[in-house]
Every structure is written in structure tokens, then in C-alpha cells.
GROMACS .gro file of C-alpha atoms in nm:
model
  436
    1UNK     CA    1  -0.724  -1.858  -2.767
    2UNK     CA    2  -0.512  -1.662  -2.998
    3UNK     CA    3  -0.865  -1.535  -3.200
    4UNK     CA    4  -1.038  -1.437  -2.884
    5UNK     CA    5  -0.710  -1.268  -2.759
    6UNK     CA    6  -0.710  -1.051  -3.105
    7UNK     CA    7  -1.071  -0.914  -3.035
    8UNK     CA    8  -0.947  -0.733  -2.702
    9UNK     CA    9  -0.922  -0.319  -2.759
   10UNK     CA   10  -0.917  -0.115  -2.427
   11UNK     CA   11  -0.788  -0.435  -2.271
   12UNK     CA   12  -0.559  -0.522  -2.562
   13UNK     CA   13  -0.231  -0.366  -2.443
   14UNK     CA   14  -0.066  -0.694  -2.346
   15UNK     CA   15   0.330  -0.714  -2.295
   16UNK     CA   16   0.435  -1.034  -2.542
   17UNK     CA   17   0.598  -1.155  -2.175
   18UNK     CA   18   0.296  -1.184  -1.970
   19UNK     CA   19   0.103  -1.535  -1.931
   20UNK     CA   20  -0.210  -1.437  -2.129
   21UNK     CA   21  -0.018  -1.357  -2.470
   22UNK     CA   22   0.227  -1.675  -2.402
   23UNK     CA   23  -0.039  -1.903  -2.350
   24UNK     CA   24  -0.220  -1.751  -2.689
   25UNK     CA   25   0.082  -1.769  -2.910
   26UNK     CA   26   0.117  -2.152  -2.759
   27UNK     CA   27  -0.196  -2.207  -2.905
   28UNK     CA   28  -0.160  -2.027  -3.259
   29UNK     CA   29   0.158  -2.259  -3.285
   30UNK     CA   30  -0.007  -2.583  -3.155
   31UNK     CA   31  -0.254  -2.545  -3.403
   32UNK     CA   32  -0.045  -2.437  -3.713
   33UNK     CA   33   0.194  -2.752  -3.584
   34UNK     CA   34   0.469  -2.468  -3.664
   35UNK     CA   35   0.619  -2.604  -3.334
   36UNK     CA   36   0.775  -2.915  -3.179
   37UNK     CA   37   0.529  -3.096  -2.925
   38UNK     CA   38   0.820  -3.114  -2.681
   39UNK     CA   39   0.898  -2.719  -2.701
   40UNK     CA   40   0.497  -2.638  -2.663
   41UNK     CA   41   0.531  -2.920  -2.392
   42UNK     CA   42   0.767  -2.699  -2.210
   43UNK     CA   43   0.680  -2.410  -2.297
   44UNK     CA   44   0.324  -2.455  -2.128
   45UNK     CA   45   0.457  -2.567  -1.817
   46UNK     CA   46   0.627  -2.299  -1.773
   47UNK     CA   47   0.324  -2.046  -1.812
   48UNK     CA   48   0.145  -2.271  -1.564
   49UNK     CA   49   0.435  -2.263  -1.322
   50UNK     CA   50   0.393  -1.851  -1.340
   51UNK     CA   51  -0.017  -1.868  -1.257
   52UNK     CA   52   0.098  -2.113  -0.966
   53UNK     CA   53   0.339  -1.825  -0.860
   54UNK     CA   54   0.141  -1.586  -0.874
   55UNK     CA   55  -0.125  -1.814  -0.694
   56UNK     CA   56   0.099  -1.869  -0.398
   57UNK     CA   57   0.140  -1.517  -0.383
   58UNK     CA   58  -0.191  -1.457  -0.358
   59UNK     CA   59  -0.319  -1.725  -0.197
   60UNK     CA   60  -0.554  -1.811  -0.475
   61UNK     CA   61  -0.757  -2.093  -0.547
   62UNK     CA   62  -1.026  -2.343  -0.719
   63UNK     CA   63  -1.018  -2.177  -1.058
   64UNK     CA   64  -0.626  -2.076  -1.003
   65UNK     CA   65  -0.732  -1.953  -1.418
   66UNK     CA   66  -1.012  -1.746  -1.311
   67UNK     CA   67  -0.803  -1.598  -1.052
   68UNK     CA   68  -0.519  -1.492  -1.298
   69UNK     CA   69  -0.779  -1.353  -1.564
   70UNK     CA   70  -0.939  -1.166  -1.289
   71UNK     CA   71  -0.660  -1.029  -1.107
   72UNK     CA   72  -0.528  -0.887  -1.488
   73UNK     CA   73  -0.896  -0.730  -1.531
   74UNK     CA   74  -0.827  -0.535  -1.210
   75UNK     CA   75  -0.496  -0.467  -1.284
   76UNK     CA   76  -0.550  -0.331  -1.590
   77UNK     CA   77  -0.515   0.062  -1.611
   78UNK     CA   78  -0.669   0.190  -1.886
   79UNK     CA   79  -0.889   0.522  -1.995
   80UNK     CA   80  -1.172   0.321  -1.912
   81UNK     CA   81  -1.119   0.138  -1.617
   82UNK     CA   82  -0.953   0.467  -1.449
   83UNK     CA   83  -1.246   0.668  -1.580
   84UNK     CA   84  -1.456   0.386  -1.390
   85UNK     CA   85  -1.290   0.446  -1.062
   86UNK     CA   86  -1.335   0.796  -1.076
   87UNK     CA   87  -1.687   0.861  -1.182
   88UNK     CA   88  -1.821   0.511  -1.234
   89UNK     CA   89  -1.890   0.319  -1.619
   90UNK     CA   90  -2.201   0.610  -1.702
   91UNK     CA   91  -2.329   0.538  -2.000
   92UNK     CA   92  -2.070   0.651  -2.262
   93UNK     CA   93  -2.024   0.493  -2.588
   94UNK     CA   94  -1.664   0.357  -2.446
   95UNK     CA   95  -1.919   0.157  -2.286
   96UNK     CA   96  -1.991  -0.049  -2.592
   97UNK     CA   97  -1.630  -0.097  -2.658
   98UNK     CA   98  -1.577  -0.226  -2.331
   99UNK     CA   99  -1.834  -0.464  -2.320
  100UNK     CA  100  -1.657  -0.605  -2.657
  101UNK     CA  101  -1.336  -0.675  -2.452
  102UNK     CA  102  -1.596  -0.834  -2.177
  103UNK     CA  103  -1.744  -1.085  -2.414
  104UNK     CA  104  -1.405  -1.166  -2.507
  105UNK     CA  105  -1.289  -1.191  -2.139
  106UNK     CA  106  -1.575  -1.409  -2.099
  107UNK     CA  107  -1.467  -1.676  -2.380
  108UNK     CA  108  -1.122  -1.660  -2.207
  109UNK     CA  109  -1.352  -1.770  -1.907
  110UNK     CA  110  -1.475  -2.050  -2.070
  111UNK     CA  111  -1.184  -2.158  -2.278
  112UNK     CA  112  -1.132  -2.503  -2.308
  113UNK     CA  113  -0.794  -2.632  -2.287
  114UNK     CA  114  -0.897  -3.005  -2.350
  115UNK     CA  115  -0.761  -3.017  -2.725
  116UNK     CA  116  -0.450  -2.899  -2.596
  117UNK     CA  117  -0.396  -3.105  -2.309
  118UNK     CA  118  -0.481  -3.441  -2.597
  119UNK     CA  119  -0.291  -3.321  -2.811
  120UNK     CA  120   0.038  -3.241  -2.573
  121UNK     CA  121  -0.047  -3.528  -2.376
  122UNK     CA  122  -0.044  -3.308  -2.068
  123UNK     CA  123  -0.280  -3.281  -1.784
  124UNK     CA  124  -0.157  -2.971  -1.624
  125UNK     CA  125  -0.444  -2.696  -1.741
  126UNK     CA  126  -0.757  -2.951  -1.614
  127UNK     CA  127  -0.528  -2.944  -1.272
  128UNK     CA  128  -0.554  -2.578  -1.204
  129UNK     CA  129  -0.943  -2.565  -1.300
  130UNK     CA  130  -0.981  -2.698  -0.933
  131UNK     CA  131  -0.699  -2.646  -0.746
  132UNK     CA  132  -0.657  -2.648  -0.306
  133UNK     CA  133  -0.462  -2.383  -0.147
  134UNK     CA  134  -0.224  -2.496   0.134
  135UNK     CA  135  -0.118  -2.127   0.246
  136UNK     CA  136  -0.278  -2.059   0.582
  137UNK     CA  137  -0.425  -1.691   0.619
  138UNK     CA  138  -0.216  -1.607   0.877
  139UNK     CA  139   0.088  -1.654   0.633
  140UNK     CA  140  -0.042  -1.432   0.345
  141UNK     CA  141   0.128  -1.067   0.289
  142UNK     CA  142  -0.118  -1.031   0.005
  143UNK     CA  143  -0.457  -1.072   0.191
  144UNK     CA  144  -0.655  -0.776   0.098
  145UNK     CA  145  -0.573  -0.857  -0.272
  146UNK     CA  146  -0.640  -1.228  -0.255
  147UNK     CA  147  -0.988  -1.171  -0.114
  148UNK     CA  148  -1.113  -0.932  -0.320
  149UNK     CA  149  -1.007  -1.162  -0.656
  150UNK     CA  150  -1.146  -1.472  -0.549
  151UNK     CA  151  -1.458  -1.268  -0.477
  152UNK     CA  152  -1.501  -1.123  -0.773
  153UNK     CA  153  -1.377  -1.428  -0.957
  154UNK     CA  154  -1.625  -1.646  -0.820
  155UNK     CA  155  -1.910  -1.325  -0.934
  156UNK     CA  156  -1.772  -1.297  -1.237
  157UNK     CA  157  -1.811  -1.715  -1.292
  158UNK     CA  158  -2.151  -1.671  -1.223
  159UNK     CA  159  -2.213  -1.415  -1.483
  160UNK     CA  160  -2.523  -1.527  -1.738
  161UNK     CA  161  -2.424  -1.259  -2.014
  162UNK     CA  162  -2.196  -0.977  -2.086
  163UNK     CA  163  -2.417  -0.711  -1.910
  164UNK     CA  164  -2.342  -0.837  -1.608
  165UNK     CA  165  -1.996  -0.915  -1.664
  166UNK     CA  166  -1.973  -0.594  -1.735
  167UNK     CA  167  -2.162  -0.398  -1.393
  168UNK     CA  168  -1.976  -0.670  -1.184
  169UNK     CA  169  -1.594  -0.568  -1.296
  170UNK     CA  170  -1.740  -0.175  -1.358
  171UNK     CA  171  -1.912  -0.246  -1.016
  172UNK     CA  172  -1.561  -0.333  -0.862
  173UNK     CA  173  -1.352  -0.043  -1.020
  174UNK     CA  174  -1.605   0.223  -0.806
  175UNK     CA  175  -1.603   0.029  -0.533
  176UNK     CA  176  -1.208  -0.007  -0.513
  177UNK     CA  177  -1.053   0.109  -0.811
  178UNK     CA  178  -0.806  -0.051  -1.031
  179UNK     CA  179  -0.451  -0.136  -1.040
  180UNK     CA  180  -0.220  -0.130  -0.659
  181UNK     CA  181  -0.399   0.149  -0.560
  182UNK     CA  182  -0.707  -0.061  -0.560
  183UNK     CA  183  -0.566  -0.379  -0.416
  184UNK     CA  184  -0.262  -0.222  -0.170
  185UNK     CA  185  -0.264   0.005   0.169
  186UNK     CA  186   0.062   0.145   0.153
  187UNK     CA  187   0.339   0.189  -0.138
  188UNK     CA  188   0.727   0.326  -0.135
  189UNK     CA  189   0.899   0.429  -0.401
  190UNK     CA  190   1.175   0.285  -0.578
  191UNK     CA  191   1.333   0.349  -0.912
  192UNK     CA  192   1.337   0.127  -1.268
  193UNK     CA  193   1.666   0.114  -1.418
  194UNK     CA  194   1.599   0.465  -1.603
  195UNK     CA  195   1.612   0.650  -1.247
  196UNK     CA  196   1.238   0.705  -1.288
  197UNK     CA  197   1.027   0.652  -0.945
  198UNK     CA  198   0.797   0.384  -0.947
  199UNK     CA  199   0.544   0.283  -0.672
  200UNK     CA  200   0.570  -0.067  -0.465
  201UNK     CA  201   0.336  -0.228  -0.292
  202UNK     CA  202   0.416  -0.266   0.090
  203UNK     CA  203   0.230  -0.650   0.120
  204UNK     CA  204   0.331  -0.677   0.467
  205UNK     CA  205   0.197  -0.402   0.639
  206UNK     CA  206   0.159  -0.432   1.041
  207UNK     CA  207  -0.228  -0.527   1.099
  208UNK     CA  208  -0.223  -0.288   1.393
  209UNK     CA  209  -0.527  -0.047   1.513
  210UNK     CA  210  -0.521   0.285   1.713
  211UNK     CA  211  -0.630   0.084   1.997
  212UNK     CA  212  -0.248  -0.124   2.034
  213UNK     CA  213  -0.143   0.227   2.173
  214UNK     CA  214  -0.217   0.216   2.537
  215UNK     CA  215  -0.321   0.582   2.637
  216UNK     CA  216  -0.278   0.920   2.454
  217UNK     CA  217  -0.627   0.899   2.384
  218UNK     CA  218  -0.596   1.329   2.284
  219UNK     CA  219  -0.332   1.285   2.048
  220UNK     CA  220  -0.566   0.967   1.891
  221UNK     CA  221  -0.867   1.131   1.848
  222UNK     CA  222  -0.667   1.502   1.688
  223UNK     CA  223  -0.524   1.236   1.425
  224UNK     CA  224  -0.857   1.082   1.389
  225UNK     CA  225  -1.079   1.342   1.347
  226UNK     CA  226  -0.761   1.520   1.111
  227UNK     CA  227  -0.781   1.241   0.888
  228UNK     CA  228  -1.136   1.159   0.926
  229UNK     CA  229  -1.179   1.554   0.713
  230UNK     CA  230  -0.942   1.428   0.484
  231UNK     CA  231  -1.129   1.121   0.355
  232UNK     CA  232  -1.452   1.299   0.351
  233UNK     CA  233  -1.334   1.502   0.134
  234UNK     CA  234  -1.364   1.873   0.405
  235UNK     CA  235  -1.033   2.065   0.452
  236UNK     CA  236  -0.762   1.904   0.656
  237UNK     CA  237  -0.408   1.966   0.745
  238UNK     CA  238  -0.076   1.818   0.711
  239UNK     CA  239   0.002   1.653   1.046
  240UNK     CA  240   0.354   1.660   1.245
  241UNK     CA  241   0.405   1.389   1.518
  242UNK     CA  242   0.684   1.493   1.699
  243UNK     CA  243   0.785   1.371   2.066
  244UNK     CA  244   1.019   1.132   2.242
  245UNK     CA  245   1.112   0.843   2.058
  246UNK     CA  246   0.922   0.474   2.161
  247UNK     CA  247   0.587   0.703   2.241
  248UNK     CA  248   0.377   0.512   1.960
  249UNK     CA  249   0.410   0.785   1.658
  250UNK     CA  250   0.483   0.518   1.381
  251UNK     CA  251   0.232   0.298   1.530
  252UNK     CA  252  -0.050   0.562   1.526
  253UNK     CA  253  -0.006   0.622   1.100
  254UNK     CA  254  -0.031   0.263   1.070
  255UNK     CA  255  -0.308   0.231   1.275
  256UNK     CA  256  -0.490   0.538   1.067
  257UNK     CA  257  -0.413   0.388   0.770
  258UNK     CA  258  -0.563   0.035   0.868
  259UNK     CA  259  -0.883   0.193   1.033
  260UNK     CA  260  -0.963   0.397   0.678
  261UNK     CA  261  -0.847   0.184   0.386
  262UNK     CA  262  -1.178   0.156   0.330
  263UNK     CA  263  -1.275   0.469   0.304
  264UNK     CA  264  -0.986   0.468   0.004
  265UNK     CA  265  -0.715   0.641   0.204
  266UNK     CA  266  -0.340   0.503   0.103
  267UNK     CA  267  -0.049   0.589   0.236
  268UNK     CA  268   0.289   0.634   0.023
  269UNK     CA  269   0.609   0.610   0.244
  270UNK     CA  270   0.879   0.827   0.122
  271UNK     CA  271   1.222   0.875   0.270
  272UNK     CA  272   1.465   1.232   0.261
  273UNK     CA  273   1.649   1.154  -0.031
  274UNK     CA  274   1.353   1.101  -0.239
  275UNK     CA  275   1.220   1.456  -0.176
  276UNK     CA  276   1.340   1.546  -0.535
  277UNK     CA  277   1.063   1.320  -0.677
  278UNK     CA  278   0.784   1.478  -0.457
  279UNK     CA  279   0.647   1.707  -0.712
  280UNK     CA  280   0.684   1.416  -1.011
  281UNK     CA  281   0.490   1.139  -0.702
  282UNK     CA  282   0.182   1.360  -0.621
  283UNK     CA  283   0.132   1.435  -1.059
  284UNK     CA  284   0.099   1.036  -1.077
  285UNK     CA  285  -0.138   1.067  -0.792
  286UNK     CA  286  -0.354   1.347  -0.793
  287UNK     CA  287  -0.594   1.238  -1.059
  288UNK     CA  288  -0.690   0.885  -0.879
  289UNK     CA  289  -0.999   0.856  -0.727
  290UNK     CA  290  -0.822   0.789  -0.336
  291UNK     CA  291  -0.705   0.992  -0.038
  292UNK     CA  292  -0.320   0.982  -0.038
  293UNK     CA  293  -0.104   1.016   0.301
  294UNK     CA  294   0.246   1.114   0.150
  295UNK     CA  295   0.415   0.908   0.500
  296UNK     CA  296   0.767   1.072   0.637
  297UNK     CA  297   0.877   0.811   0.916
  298UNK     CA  298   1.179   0.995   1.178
  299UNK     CA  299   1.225   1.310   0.969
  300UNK     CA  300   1.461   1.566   1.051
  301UNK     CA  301   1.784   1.780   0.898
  302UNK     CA  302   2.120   1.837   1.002
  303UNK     CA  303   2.225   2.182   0.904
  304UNK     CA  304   2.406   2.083   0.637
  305UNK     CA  305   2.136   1.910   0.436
  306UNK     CA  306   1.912   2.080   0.202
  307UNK     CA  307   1.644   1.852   0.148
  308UNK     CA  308   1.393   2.019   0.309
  309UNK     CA  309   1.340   2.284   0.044
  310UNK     CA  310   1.196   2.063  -0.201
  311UNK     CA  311   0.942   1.955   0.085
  312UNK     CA  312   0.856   2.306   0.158
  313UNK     CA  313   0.785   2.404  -0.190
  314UNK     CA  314   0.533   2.096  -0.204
  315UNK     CA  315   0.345   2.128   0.160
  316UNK     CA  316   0.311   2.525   0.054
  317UNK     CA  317   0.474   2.786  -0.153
  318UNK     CA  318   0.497   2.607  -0.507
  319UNK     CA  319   0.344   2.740  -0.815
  320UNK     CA  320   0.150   2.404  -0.861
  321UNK     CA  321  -0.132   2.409  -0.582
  322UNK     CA  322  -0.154   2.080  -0.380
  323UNK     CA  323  -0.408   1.813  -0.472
  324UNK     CA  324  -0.684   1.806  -0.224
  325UNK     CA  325  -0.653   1.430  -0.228
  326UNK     CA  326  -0.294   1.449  -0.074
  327UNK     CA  327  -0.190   1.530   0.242
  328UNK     CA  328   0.174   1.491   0.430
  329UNK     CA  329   0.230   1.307   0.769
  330UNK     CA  330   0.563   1.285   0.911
  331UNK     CA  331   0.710   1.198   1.215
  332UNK     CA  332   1.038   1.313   1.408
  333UNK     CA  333   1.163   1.318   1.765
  334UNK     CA  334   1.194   1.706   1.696
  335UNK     CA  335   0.965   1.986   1.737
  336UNK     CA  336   1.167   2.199   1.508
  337UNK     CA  337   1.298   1.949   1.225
  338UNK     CA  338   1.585   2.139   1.103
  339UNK     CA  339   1.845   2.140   1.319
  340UNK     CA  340   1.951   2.463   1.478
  341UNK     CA  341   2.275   2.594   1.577
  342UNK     CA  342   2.414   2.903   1.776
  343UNK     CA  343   2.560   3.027   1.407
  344UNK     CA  344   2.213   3.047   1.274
  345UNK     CA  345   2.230   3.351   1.506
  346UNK     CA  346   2.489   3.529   1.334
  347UNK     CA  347   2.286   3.672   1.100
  348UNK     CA  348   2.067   3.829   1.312
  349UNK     CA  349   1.901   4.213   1.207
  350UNK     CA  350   1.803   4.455   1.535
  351UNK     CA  351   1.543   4.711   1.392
  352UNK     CA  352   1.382   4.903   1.704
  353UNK     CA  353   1.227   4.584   1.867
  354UNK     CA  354   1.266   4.360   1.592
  355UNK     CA  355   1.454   4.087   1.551
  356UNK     CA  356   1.486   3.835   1.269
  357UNK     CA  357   1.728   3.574   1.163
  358UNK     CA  358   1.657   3.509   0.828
  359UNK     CA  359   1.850   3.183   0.848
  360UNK     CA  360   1.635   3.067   1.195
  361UNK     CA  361   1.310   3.175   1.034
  362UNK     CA  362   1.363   2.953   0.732
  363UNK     CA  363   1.449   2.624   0.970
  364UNK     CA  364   1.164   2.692   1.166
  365UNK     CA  365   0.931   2.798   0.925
  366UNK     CA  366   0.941   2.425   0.766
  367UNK     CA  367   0.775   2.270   1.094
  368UNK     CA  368   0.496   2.558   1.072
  369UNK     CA  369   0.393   2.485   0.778
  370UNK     CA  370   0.244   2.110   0.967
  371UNK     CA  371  -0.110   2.241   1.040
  372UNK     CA  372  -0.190   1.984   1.315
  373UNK     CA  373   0.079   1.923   1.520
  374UNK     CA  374   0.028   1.640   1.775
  375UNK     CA  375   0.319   1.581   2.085
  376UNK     CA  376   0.420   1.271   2.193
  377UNK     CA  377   0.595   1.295   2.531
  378UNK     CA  378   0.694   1.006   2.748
  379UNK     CA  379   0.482   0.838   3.017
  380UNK     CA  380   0.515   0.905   3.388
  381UNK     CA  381   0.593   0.646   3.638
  382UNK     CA  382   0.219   0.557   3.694
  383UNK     CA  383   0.166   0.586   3.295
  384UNK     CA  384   0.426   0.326   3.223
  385UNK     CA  385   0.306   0.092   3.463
  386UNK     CA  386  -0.090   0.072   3.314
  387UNK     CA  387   0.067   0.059   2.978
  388UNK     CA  388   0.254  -0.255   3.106
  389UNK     CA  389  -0.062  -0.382   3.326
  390UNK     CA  390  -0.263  -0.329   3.001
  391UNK     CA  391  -0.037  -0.504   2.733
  392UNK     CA  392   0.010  -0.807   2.956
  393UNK     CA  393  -0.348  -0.893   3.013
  394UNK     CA  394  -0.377  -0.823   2.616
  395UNK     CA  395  -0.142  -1.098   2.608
  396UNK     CA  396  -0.231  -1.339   2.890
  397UNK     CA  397   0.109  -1.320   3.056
  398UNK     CA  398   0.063  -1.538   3.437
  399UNK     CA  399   0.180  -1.320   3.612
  400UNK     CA  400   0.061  -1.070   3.956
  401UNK     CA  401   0.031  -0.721   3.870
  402UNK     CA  402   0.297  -0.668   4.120
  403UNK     CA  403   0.557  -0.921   3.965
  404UNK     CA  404   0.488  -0.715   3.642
  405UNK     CA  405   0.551  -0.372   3.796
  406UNK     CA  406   0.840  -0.476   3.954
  407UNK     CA  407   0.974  -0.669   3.634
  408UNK     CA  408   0.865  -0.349   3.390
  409UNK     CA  409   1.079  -0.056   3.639
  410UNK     CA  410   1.352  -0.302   3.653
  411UNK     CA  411   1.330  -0.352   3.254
  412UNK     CA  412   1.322  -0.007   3.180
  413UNK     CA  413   1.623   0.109   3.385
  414UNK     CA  414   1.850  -0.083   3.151
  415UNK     CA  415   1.691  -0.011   2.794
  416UNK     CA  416   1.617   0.296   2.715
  417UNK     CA  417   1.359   0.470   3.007
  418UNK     CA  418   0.973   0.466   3.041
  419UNK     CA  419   0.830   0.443   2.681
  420UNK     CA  420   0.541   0.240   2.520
  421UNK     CA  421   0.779   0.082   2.313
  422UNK     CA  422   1.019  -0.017   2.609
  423UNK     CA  423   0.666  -0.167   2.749
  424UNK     CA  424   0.611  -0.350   2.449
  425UNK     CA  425   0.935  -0.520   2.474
  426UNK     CA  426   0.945  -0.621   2.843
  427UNK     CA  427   0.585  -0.860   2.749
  428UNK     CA  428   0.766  -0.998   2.414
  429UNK     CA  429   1.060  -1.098   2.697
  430UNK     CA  430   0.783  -1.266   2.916
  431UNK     CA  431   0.628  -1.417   2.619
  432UNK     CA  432   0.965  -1.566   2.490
  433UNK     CA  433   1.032  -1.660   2.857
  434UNK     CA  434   0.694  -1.892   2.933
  435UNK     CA  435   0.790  -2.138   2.760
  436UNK     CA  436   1.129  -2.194   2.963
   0.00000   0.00000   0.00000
């Protein structure tokens, strides 16, 4: 394995850590006997423990080695692989390079472990060749990704020669890039141990649609048709949702992002104390071949925090222009997201009929600078009540639509007023409650 390993060039950058390299320096050693039996013994159990890992993880199986050696092809970020995403493989001469790694991938394929597994007196490799899942779909926080490797694992097996190795993993990077952008919705950021911001996959995103949100079908369809621009690549804006709290703001951005993933929009969440990173998150971004939704969730300022400058500079004003394939979404229960105080009239200039406050026109200038602005307000009495009505036949609850009425006005005296989210949570009491 070691030999085939050493042919690898785009795809050859491979920590000494990772499975692929372990498993080909177990080899090297079983074979120059420049090793104890027990220590390669142990030392391959514990590479297969990893691919079952990262198999449970992913839900993967039959060919759990496939599935690793698949999931590292479309993991792998390279010159030619991004290239690939961007503009598809062409016909470059990288091309011939790459199709070098490909024949090598493909003898990785077809490796044979069976002289290793006689001569360690193990069975373990011949075990994951065919190998049943037990996680149930329902369970899995790493859906999207599991599906698309075991689909293109199961093309790739299929594969009669290195051309078409090569258009079905080329094929793949157009179709959905490579690396977590390519397999992931959404992504926050956290930090490696140098302070520098890294992205994270968000596995366990909310599989909820537009359609969850009973009513404010006008606020819908602005966000829609906002975003719809945006993926199509026409000029969109950057979109405030701002309105009582419990009116179904959060729930509408996930419900955008899950209606175009596949139309390659992502979204990267991003809280206030992060804003110092904006301008070093959208350089790491703005060359990929997706739509980015930089996601603020409850934003606002108190007057003493200063955060907001760094987000003005990036929505507008910055020498750097903004990508076109990045656009900011935020949510708050303010209209105006700094907040104002009667000092922040102090400063104010009279001139004629003119009057400015320098220090109120810099607060407010950060919410105009959110092109499409979208209010959430809460529902009305007979609002609440078909939100109620509507979520309990959703969910079967046994009940007259009188008893629910009744139940939901009573409910929402005591936590928190009319809101969809108040709605939501008087049918997950009935639920809880039918089986008593």
C-alpha cells in the first residue's frame, strides 16, 4: 500500500496521523518485518476502530473502505479539486496529473488486505469489505454527507478505467464541490489553539421548511424572492428581520437555507464578538464556488459596545468591496439595532431647519445599511388561534377546535402572549400530555 501511496501528487498532502498514511506505514513495516506482529496487531486495530468511527458518524456502509477513501477524495482541497468546483476539470494538463493520483486511488480501491490479515492472523479488514449499518436515518446528524459518499462510492466501484474515475469524482466536485462546503449547510466559527477562526460544520441543523411558519406569507415570499436573486447570481440585498420575539424570524433563515442548499447557498452563523474576524471569514470564502449567508441570530448593541463598526465597514464602507457571493442576514427584536438613549441627543447641531446628531445618525445608520428589511409583528387574537388550529391538525392532536382555542388563550396568558412560538409550545404540551 505504501508504493501506491508514494505515487499520489495533487492528492499526496497526507498528515502522517490520518488512517490512509497509518495503514501504509503498517504495511511498509509488515513487510520489512521491522516490527513486532503484536504491535502491527494493534496498531491495525486501531486504524480500523477510526474508519468504524468515522462510519458511525456517517452512517456508512458495505464497503465501510470505500466509504473512507471516498469521503478523503471529497475532502480533499487542493488547486485542482477547488479549480474543479469552480469552473469544472476542462481540459488542462493538471488533468493528466490528476488522473495519475486516480489510478492510484483506484489500486487503493482494489487493495487487497488478504496477506496482511494471514500474516497478522487477523480478520478485521475482510470484516469491513461488507459491513451492515445499525444507525437508523432518523438518528444521523450527518445525512447529507453520508448520502452523497455512499453514492459516489458505490459509482466510483463501478468504474472500468481511470477516465471514468476521473469524470465521476471531477463530475461530483461541479456538482457539489469539495471539502464542508460541499458536504455541510451551515458552519460557525470557532478558533484553533493559535486564535485563528476556523469553520465547523453545524451536523444537526433543524430539517425545517418555510412552510412550519403558519402565516406571514409577505414577509416569506420578500425573503424568498431576496434570496432567490442571490443564488442566481442577480443583485440582492442584505436582509434585517426585526420584530417581536417568538414571530418565526430564526425559523424563516433555516427554512431558506434548507429550501436552497441545493442551489449551493450555505449559511455561516456568526455571533457579536466574532465581528473582528468578519473581514479575515468572507477572504476564506469569497473565492468558493457557493452563495454564502453570513447568519446574525438576535443582534443588537447596548450603547456601550462597539462591535458594530467592524460590521458596518463589511456590509458597506470598507476599502475591500464585498464578494457578490456573500450576503448578511441578521435578526433582532429591534428596528434600530443600536441602542439609543436620550444622551445621544446631546450632541445635537440646529442649522436653519437642520438638525443632526452625529452620534444618532451613526446608530441608526447601521440598520440602513439592511437593504430588505422584513417586520415581524405579533399575531392578533384571530391570528393566534389559526396558527394553533393549523399546528394541531399538523400534528394530529384529538382534540375539538374549541377545546384547542380555549386551551391556546388560556396557555398564552401565562407564557409570554400571542406568538407562533408560544403556539408551538402549547401542541408540544398536548403532545407530551396524550400519552397520560
Amino acid at each position: 500500500m505504501d508504493h501506491i501511496i508514494s505515487k499520489l501528487l495533487i492528492y499526496g498532502s497526507i498528515p502522517e496521523d490520518c488512517i490512509l498514511a497509518q495503514l501504509g506505514d503498517i504495511c511498509r513495516n509488515a513487510r520489512e518485518k521491522t516490527q513486532s506482529k503484536d504491535v502491527l496487531r494493534a496498531r491495525c486495530y486501531r486504524q480500523v476502530k477510526r474508519i468504524l468511527n468515522i462510519s458511525t458518524d456517517y452512517a456508512f456502509d458495505k464497503n465501510l473502505w470505500h466509504n473512507y477513501l471516498t469521503f478523503r477524495l471529497i475532502t480533499d482541497e487542493n488547486s485542482f479539486s477547488l479549480t474543479s468546483e469552480k469552473t469544472g476539470a476542462g481540459d488542462g494538463s493538471v488533468n493528466y496529473f490528476a488522473k495519475k493520483d486516480f489510478a492510484a486511488y483506484r489500486d487503493l480501491f482494489d487493495y487487497d488486505f488478504t496477506w496482511l490479515e494471514q500474516y497478522l492472523d487477523i480478520d478485521c479488514f475482510s470484516r469491513i469489505l461488507d459491513y451492515k449499518a445499525i444507525t437508523k436515518p432518523e438518528l444521523m446528524y450527518n445525512k447529507n454527507v453520508s448520502e452523497k459518499v455512499r453514492t459516489l462510492s458505490e459509482k466510483l466501484e463501478k468504474t472500468t478505467s481511470t477516465d471514468e474515475f476521473f469524470d465521476a469524482v471531477t463530475g461530483f466536485y461541479k456538482d457539489y464541490g469539495v471539502g464542508m462546503f460541499g458536504l455541510n449547510k451551515a458552519f460557525r466559527i470557532v478558533y484553533d489553539k493559535d486564535g485563528t477562526p476556523q469553520f465547523q460544520a453545524i451536523n444537526n441543523m433543524e430539517e425545517v421548511s418555510l412552510d412550519d411558519l403558519v402565516g406571514y406569507e409577505i414577509q416569506k415570499k420578500k425573503l424568498i424572492d431576496n434570496t432567490r436573486a442571490f443564488v442566481e447570481g442577480r443583485v440582492a440585498n442584505n436582509c434585517l428581520l426585526y420584530g417581536d420575539s417568538g414571530t418565526g424570524k430564526s425559523t424563516c433563515i433555516k427554512g431558506i437555507i434548507n429550501r436552497f442548499y441545493p442551489d449551493g447557498l450555505r449559511l455561516i452563523e456568526i455571533y457579536k464578538h466574532q465581528f473582528k474576524d468578519l473581514s479575515n471569514v468572507i477572504a476564506r470564502i469569497k473565492n468558493r464556488n457557493y452563495r454564502f449567508i453570513i447568519y446574525m441570530d438576535d443582534l443588537s448593541f447596548e450603547d456601550f459596545e462597539i462591535e458594530y463598526k467592524y460590521l458596518k465597514a463589511v456590509i458597506e464602507g470598507d476599502m475591500e468591496t464585498k464578494p457578490q457571493n456573500v450576503l448578511i442576514y441578521a435578526t433582532s427584536n429591534r428596528r434600530h439595532l443600536i441602542k439609543e438613549t436620550w444622551k445621544d441627543r446631546d450632541d445635537v447641531e440646529h442649522s436653519a431647519e437642520i438638525h443632526k446628531s452625529d452620534t444618532m445618525e451613526e446608530k441608526l445608520s447601521l440598520a440602513n445599511r439592511f437593504g430588505c428589511q422584513i417586520s415581524f409583528t405579533r399575531p392578533g387574537h384571530a391570528e393566534y388561534e389559526e396558527i394553533v388550529l393549523t399546528l394541531a391538525h399538523r400534528a394530529g392532536i384529538p382534540l375539538s377546535d374549541e377545546e384547542i382555542r380555549a386551551g391556546a388563550n388560556r396557555w398564552e396568558l401565562t407564557h409570554g402572549g400571542k406568538s407562533g412560538r408560544t403556539a408551538q409550545q402549547y401542541i408540544n404540551y398536548l403532545l407530551g400530555q396524550a400519552g397520560n
